[in-house]
Coordinates of C-alpha atoms in Angstrom, one line a residue:
X5 CA -89.4 -91.4 -85.8
X6 CA -86.1 -93.0 -84.7
X7 CA -84.3 -91.7 -81.6
X8 CA -80.5 -92.2 -82.1
X9 CA -77.7 -92.1 -79.5
X10 CA -74.3 -93.4 -80.4
X11 CA -75.5 -95.9 -83.1
X12 CA -72.8 -95.3 -85.7
X13 CA -72.2 -98.9 -86.3
X14 CA -75.8 -99.9 -87.2
X15 CA -77.8 -96.8 -88.0
X16 CA -77.0 -96.7 -91.7
X17 CA -78.1 -100.4 -92.2
X18 CA -81.3 -99.9 -90.1
X19 CA -82.3 -96.8 -92.2
X20 CA -81.6 -98.6 -95.5
X21 CA -84.0 -101.3 -94.3
X22 CA -86.7 -98.9 -93.3
X23 CA -86.5 -96.5 -96.2
X24 CA -87.2 -99.2 -98.7
X25 CA -90.7 -99.3 -97.4
X26 CA -91.2 -96.0 -95.5
X27 CA -89.6 -93.0 -97.2
X28 CA -90.6 -90.5 -94.5
X29 CA -88.2 -91.2 -91.6
X30 CA -87.1 -88.7 -89.0
X31 CA -84.0 -89.4 -87.0
X32 CA -83.2 -87.4 -83.9
X33 CA -79.5 -87.5 -83.0
X34 CA -79.7 -87.1 -79.2
X35 CA -76.2 -85.7 -78.6
X36 CA -74.3 -88.6 -80.0
X37 CA -70.5 -88.5 -79.5
X38 CA -69.8 -90.8 -82.5
X39 CA -70.4 -90.5 -86.2
X40 CA -74.2 -91.2 -86.1
X41 CA -75.2 -88.0 -87.6
X42 CA -72.8 -88.3 -90.6
X43 CA -74.2 -91.8 -91.3
X44 CA -77.7 -90.6 -91.2
X45 CA -76.9 -87.7 -93.6
X46 CA -76.0 -90.3 -96.2
X47 CA -79.3 -92.1 -96.2
X48 CA -81.9 -89.5 -97.1
X49 CA -83.7 -89.6 -93.8
X50 CA -84.6 -86.3 -92.1
X51 CA -82.0 -85.4 -89.4
X52 CA -82.7 -83.4 -86.3
X53 CA -80.0 -82.9 -83.6
X54 CA -79.9 -82.3 -79.9
X55 CA -76.6 -80.5 -79.0
X56 CA -76.5 -82.6 -75.8
X57 CA -77.9 -85.9 -74.7
X58 CA -81.5 -85.3 -73.4
X59 CA -82.8 -88.9 -73.3
X60 CA -85.0 -91.1 -75.5
X61 CA -88.2 -89.5 -74.5
X62 CA -87.0 -86.0 -75.3
X63 CA -85.8 -87.3 -78.7
X64 CA -89.1 -88.9 -79.5
X65 CA -91.0 -85.7 -78.7
X66 CA -88.7 -83.7 -80.9
X67 CA -89.3 -86.1 -83.7
X68 CA -93.0 -86.2 -83.2
X69 CA -93.3 -82.4 -83.2
X70 CA -91.3 -82.3 -86.5
X71 CA -93.4 -85.1 -88.1
X72 CA -96.7 -83.4 -87.2
X73 CA -95.6 -80.3 -89.0
X74 CA -95.0 -82.2 -92.2
X75 CA -97.9 -81.9 -94.7
X76 CA -100.0 -84.9 -95.1
X77 CA -98.7 -86.9 -92.2
X78 CA -101.5 -89.3 -90.9
X79 CA -99.6 -92.1 -89.1
X80 CA -96.7 -91.9 -86.7
X81 CA -94.4 -94.7 -85.7
X82 CA -91.7 -94.9 -83.1
X83 CA -88.9 -97.3 -84.0
X84 CA -85.6 -98.1 -82.3
X85 CA -82.2 -97.5 -83.9
X86 CA -80.4 -100.7 -82.7
X87 CA -81.8 -103.0 -85.4
X88 CA -84.2 -104.9 -83.2
X89 CA -87.5 -104.0 -84.9
X90 CA -88.8 -105.3 -88.1
X91 CA -90.4 -103.3 -91.0
X92 CA -93.0 -106.0 -91.7
X93 CA -94.3 -105.5 -88.1
X94 CA -94.7 -101.8 -88.7
X95 CA -96.8 -102.5 -91.8
X96 CA -99.0 -104.8 -89.9
X97 CA -99.5 -102.2 -87.1
X98 CA -100.4 -99.5 -89.6
X99 CA -102.8 -101.8 -91.4
X100 CA -104.7 -102.1 -88.2
X101 CA -104.9 -98.3 -87.9
X102 CA -106.1 -98.0 -91.4
X103 CA -109.2 -100.2 -90.6
X104 CA -110.1 -97.6 -87.9
X105 CA -110.5 -100.4 -85.4
X106 CA -107.9 -98.8 -83.2
X107 CA -106.2 -95.4 -82.7
X108 CA -103.0 -96.8 -81.3
X109 CA -101.1 -100.1 -82.0
X110 CA -98.4 -101.2 -79.6
X111 CA -96.0 -104.0 -80.4
X112 CA -95.9 -107.0 -78.2
X113 CA -93.1 -109.6 -78.2
X114 CA -95.3 -111.8 -75.9
X115 CA -98.3 -112.5 -78.0
X116 CA -96.6 -115.1 -80.3
X117 CA -92.9 -115.4 -79.9
X118 CA -92.2 -115.0 -76.1
X119 CA -89.8 -118.0 -76.3
X120 CA -87.4 -115.9 -78.2
X121 CA -87.1 -113.3 -75.4
X122 CA -84.0 -113.8 -73.2
X123 CA -84.9 -114.8 -69.7
X124 CA -83.6 -111.7 -67.9
X125 CA -85.2 -109.4 -70.4
X126 CA -88.4 -111.2 -69.9
X127 CA -88.1 -110.8 -66.2
X128 CA -87.5 -107.0 -66.5
X129 CA -90.5 -106.5 -68.8
X130 CA -92.9 -108.6 -66.8
X131 CA -91.9 -106.8 -63.6
X132 CA -92.6 -103.4 -65.1
X133 CA -95.9 -104.6 -66.5
X134 CA -96.9 -106.1 -63.1
X135 CA -96.0 -102.8 -61.3
X136 CA -97.9 -100.7 -63.8
X137 CA -101.6 -100.2 -63.0
X138 CA -102.2 -98.5 -66.4
X139 CA -100.7 -101.4 -68.1
X140 CA -103.0 -103.8 -66.4
X141 CA -106.0 -101.6 -67.1
X142 CA -105.2 -101.7 -70.8
X143 CA -104.5 -105.4 -70.7
X144 CA -101.0 -104.9 -72.1
X145 CA -98.5 -107.8 -72.2
X146 CA -95.5 -105.7 -73.2
X147 CA -95.4 -102.2 -71.6
X148 CA -91.9 -101.2 -72.8
X149 CA -91.8 -102.1 -76.4
X150 CA -90.4 -99.2 -78.4
X151 CA -92.4 -100.1 -81.6
X152 CA -95.6 -98.1 -81.5
X153 CA -98.0 -96.5 -84.1
X154 CA -100.6 -93.8 -83.7
X155 CA -103.0 -92.0 -85.9
X156 CA -102.9 -88.2 -86.0
X157 CA -105.6 -87.7 -83.4
X158 CA -103.4 -89.5 -80.9
X159 CA -100.1 -88.0 -82.1
X160 CA -101.6 -84.4 -81.6
X161 CA -102.4 -85.2 -78.0
X162 CA -99.0 -86.8 -77.0
X163 CA -96.8 -84.6 -74.9
X164 CA -93.9 -86.5 -73.5
X165 CA -92.4 -84.9 -70.4
X166 CA -90.3 -87.8 -69.3
X167 CA -87.0 -87.2 -71.1
X168 CA -85.5 -90.6 -70.4
X169 CA -86.7 -94.2 -70.6
X170 CA -89.7 -93.5 -68.3
X171 CA -91.4 -92.0 -71.3
X172 CA -92.7 -95.5 -72.2
X173 CA -94.6 -95.8 -68.9
X174 CA -95.7 -92.2 -69.3
X175 CA -97.3 -93.0 -72.7
X176 CA -99.1 -96.0 -71.3
X177 CA -100.4 -93.9 -68.4
X178 CA -101.7 -91.3 -71.0
X179 CA -103.4 -93.9 -73.0
X180 CA -105.1 -95.6 -70.0
X181 CA -106.6 -92.2 -69.0
X182 CA -107.7 -91.4 -72.6
X183 CA -110.6 -92.6 -74.6
X184 CA -108.4 -93.8 -77.5
X185 CA -108.7 -97.4 -78.6
X186 CA -105.5 -99.3 -78.0
X187 CA -104.6 -102.7 -79.5
X188 CA -101.4 -104.8 -79.2
X189 CA -100.0 -106.4 -82.3
X190 CA -97.6 -109.3 -82.2
X191 CA -94.0 -108.3 -83.3
X192 CA -90.7 -110.1 -83.5
X193 CA -87.7 -108.6 -81.8
X194 CA -84.3 -109.4 -83.3
X195 CA -81.9 -109.9 -80.3
X196 CA -78.3 -109.5 -81.1
X197 CA -75.2 -109.1 -78.9
X198 CA -75.1 -105.4 -79.9
X199 CA -78.8 -104.7 -79.1
X200 CA -78.7 -106.6 -75.8
X201 CA -75.7 -104.6 -74.7
X202 CA -77.9 -101.5 -75.0
X203 CA -80.9 -102.9 -73.2
X204 CA -82.5 -102.1 -69.8
X205 CA -81.5 -103.9 -66.6
X206 CA -84.0 -105.0 -64.0
X207 CA -82.9 -102.3 -61.7
X208 CA -83.4 -99.7 -64.3
X209 CA -86.9 -100.9 -64.9
X210 CA -87.8 -100.7 -61.2
X211 CA -86.2 -97.2 -61.1
X212 CA -88.5 -96.1 -64.0
X213 CA -91.5 -97.1 -61.9
X214 CA -90.2 -95.4 -58.9
X215 CA -89.6 -92.1 -60.8
X216 CA -93.1 -92.2 -62.2
X217 CA -94.6 -92.8 -58.7
X218 CA -92.8 -89.7 -57.4
X219 CA -94.0 -87.7 -60.4
X220 CA -97.6 -88.7 -59.7
X221 CA -97.2 -87.6 -56.1
X222 CA -95.8 -84.3 -57.1

């Protein structure tokens, strides 16, 4: 499941890479104002469209609901559209799920290759992890990695209500409250000038935690 917002320049290449290994790909075009949808249509991936931009969390929930309705679907993966994620890492994460030793695998860029993470990005991610009690409870090193894999039992229980980027913390909170077995798997993030330009700022990371705190109080 790949949420897409204004990724016209890279999405066709990302999908060509993914579809060579995983033929069942669902892209949710989240109100893009460029030619993203047209690029997706030419790849063979399933295309869903939001008429307006609702946010990454909303796009993932739309994609998950669609994927759950597909016959025979057993494992569900969230994958970013900007070219940062690697198919080989997805294969490793699903392999862990197939052993039945975990129900959820979460990608972590800090288990093996933390030296490749830009300093400011590392600061953002470490700040979010430190502020998150749920992340500490699960022993996570990388709270906001967009690469995740679930078995069907987990996918059927996921209900993302945070439409924007706070969905990542919402998912961690959900897992911390559940009895599902969670395991981090080392992944490599390919940082490019393009992907870094679309990344989160430190302020945005703190805002995510603030939004979630208000939601819990409410």
